[in-house]
């Protein structure tokens, strides 16, 4: 964590100057309008909380990819994975960022291909200043355009941009320049701003990024800290009005499942992250995860609250001593998510009334317990529950007995590689499958924008899956290498909200 009070003041000053200077910018100008990304909070895994800088390397990331697949976290929506400040690259004499091959022998592009082939998306890390925090890697200052091109060449899908070693830099101008440089590459990349709340990014960063850290680091690497996590929760809670589809408050990567936390604490933190529509970036060692942690991280009913298409960040509606009652989170089907969090060291009895959550007192509601996976009801007026110490009760309240789950999307690959060895025109094809762990039946995905003349794409449905068939015709193509990024769009049918754009790479080699 960087405690930068001086920088904070300077940052706030710059923010107000910038906001005044650009007051003609419409408030609805979102970075996500440009690329359709992160319409629900990004999900994935990042190494920092458990490992710090050591021993981050290609082997560790690949082991974590395999552990993520084994644990079925991919099907639960976790997608973005890659090194954090893992000494991945240096700046060569020609000014180009170059892979540290000792740590990443396949090259950073090779690692990206591996991650894409496994049906995951590739996350990388950089810094907006002269160097990254430990100074072990170069920052982007003065190299914004060439570095963003490099991250695109490495086929990154997510970029965390830290704010260390930025003395004298204007935070808004810096992140705006990086956004411009990144857009110029044509590769869709989720931009994750990491200034730990410096410069109040929630006030301006939606135009230049998809998420921004709201606080300092949740823990020192390897040292999960329940109290520091709760400080972050209560700071992030105050910012609920700033979050929404494509622009999220980020209370940091999760510590769920790290040593030192009880099962109840893990369940509480995960529920709080989901009620706050926070990015769900796991930070525990997935290779040694207990079954209880795995079940917490993959509880699809709780994830559905986080991934709700309305993208509302819930907040505290009432506090009763050490018990907080969270609501304000209307969900896509008209139901409401409710969280009761007990910070006492003894069980607490709590009564909630339907009125507190926007229903009439006499409403007849069904109550779904998202941890017990049980529905009760119909019940009028309200409910009395007992919450265990440091634990939560998480509910959905609805007039209907059905509790549909919104789309939670994963795919078996994000990279289609085809090769034609013939000198005559050839027809080649390869498919990928999009899975939906939600219960809402999705319409067919639609191709966005024109495809190159050598590629056509057709969709078919099979149960909850959609098969995306890519057909390539090499007629008229000269020998060479061809690459395109396909964008597919869809709309969630109940809320009619646009879903995150689905992108994948198609490459073709013609001999
Ligand atoms: C900052 C970030 C952390 C991590 C480290 C790397 O402290 O907030 O999440 O990326 O840098 O040095």
Short mmCIF file of N, CA and C in Angstrom, two decimals, residues 13 29 53 136 144 176 178 181 185 219 226 243 261 266-267 275 277 294 309 311 387 433 461 468 500:
data_model
loop_
_atom_site.label_atom_id
_atom_site.label_comp_id
_atom_site.label_asym_id
_atom_site.label_seq_id
_atom_site.Cartn_x
_atom_site.Cartn_y
_atom_site.Cartn_z
N UNK A 13 -6.38 18.26 -6.73
CA UNK A 13 -6.27 19.58 -7.36
C UNK A 13 -6.33 19.43 -8.88
N UNK A 29 -20.08 9.53 -21.00
CA UNK A 29 -18.97 9.13 -21.85
C UNK A 29 -18.16 8.05 -21.13
N UNK A 53 6.12 -10.55 -5.36
CA UNK A 53 6.92 -10.63 -6.59
C UNK A 53 7.52 -12.02 -6.81
N UNK A 136 11.43 -2.81 -10.27
CA UNK A 136 12.04 -3.94 -11.00
C UNK A 136 11.62 -3.96 -12.46
N UNK A 144 4.09 5.78 -23.68
CA UNK A 144 2.70 5.33 -23.59
C UNK A 144 2.25 4.61 -24.86
N UNK A 176 -5.59 9.41 -19.00
CA UNK A 176 -6.30 9.73 -20.24
C UNK A 176 -5.41 9.44 -21.44
N UNK A 178 -2.95 7.27 -21.53
CA UNK A 178 -2.82 5.81 -21.65
C UNK A 178 -4.06 5.21 -22.32
N UNK A 181 -3.80 6.00 -25.99
CA UNK A 181 -2.78 5.14 -26.60
C UNK A 181 -3.32 3.73 -26.76
N UNK A 185 -4.53 1.15 -30.42
CA UNK A 185 -3.99 -0.15 -30.84
C UNK A 185 -5.07 -1.01 -31.49
N UNK A 219 -3.72 -6.37 1.67
CA UNK A 219 -2.80 -7.04 2.60
C UNK A 219 -1.38 -6.96 2.05
N UNK A 226 -7.91 -9.77 8.07
CA UNK A 226 -9.37 -9.60 8.17
C UNK A 226 -9.72 -8.13 8.45
N UNK A 243 -20.57 3.32 -9.18
CA UNK A 243 -20.36 2.08 -9.94
C UNK A 243 -21.53 1.77 -10.86
N UNK A 261 -7.73 -17.12 7.63
CA UNK A 261 -9.14 -16.73 7.66
C UNK A 261 -10.01 -17.96 7.89
N UNK A 266 -14.26 -16.09 5.21
CA UNK A 266 -14.19 -16.21 3.74
C UNK A 266 -15.57 -16.00 3.11
N UNK A 267 -16.58 -16.62 3.72
CA UNK A 267 -17.95 -16.50 3.18
C UNK A 267 -18.42 -15.04 3.27
N UNK A 275 -22.09 -8.36 -3.11
CA UNK A 275 -23.16 -7.39 -2.87
C UNK A 275 -22.73 -6.01 -3.38
N UNK A 277 -20.97 -5.48 -6.00
CA UNK A 277 -20.68 -5.59 -7.44
C UNK A 277 -19.19 -5.29 -7.68
N UNK A 294 -13.19 -23.53 -2.31
CA UNK A 294 -13.64 -23.72 -3.70
C UNK A 294 -15.16 -23.52 -3.80
N UNK A 309 -26.92 -8.03 -14.37
CA UNK A 309 -26.83 -7.09 -15.50
C UNK A 309 -27.14 -5.63 -15.15
N UNK A 311 -26.01 -4.08 -12.62
CA UNK A 311 -24.72 -3.56 -12.17
C UNK A 311 -24.80 -2.57 -11.02
N UNK A 387 -27.57 -14.78 12.95
CA UNK A 387 -26.34 -14.81 12.14
C UNK A 387 -25.17 -15.19 13.03
N UNK A 433 -16.88 -22.95 -28.13
CA UNK A 433 -18.17 -23.09 -27.44
C UNK A 433 -18.27 -22.05 -26.34
N UNK A 461 -27.18 -23.28 -31.41
CA UNK A 461 -27.46 -23.49 -29.98
C UNK A 461 -27.52 -24.97 -29.67
N UNK A 468 -19.80 -21.56 -31.83
CA UNK A 468 -19.45 -20.50 -32.77
C UNK A 468 -18.53 -21.14 -33.81
N UNK A 500 -21.48 -8.03 -21.72
CA UNK A 500 -20.09 -7.72 -22.10
C UNK A 500 -19.83 -8.29 -23.48
#
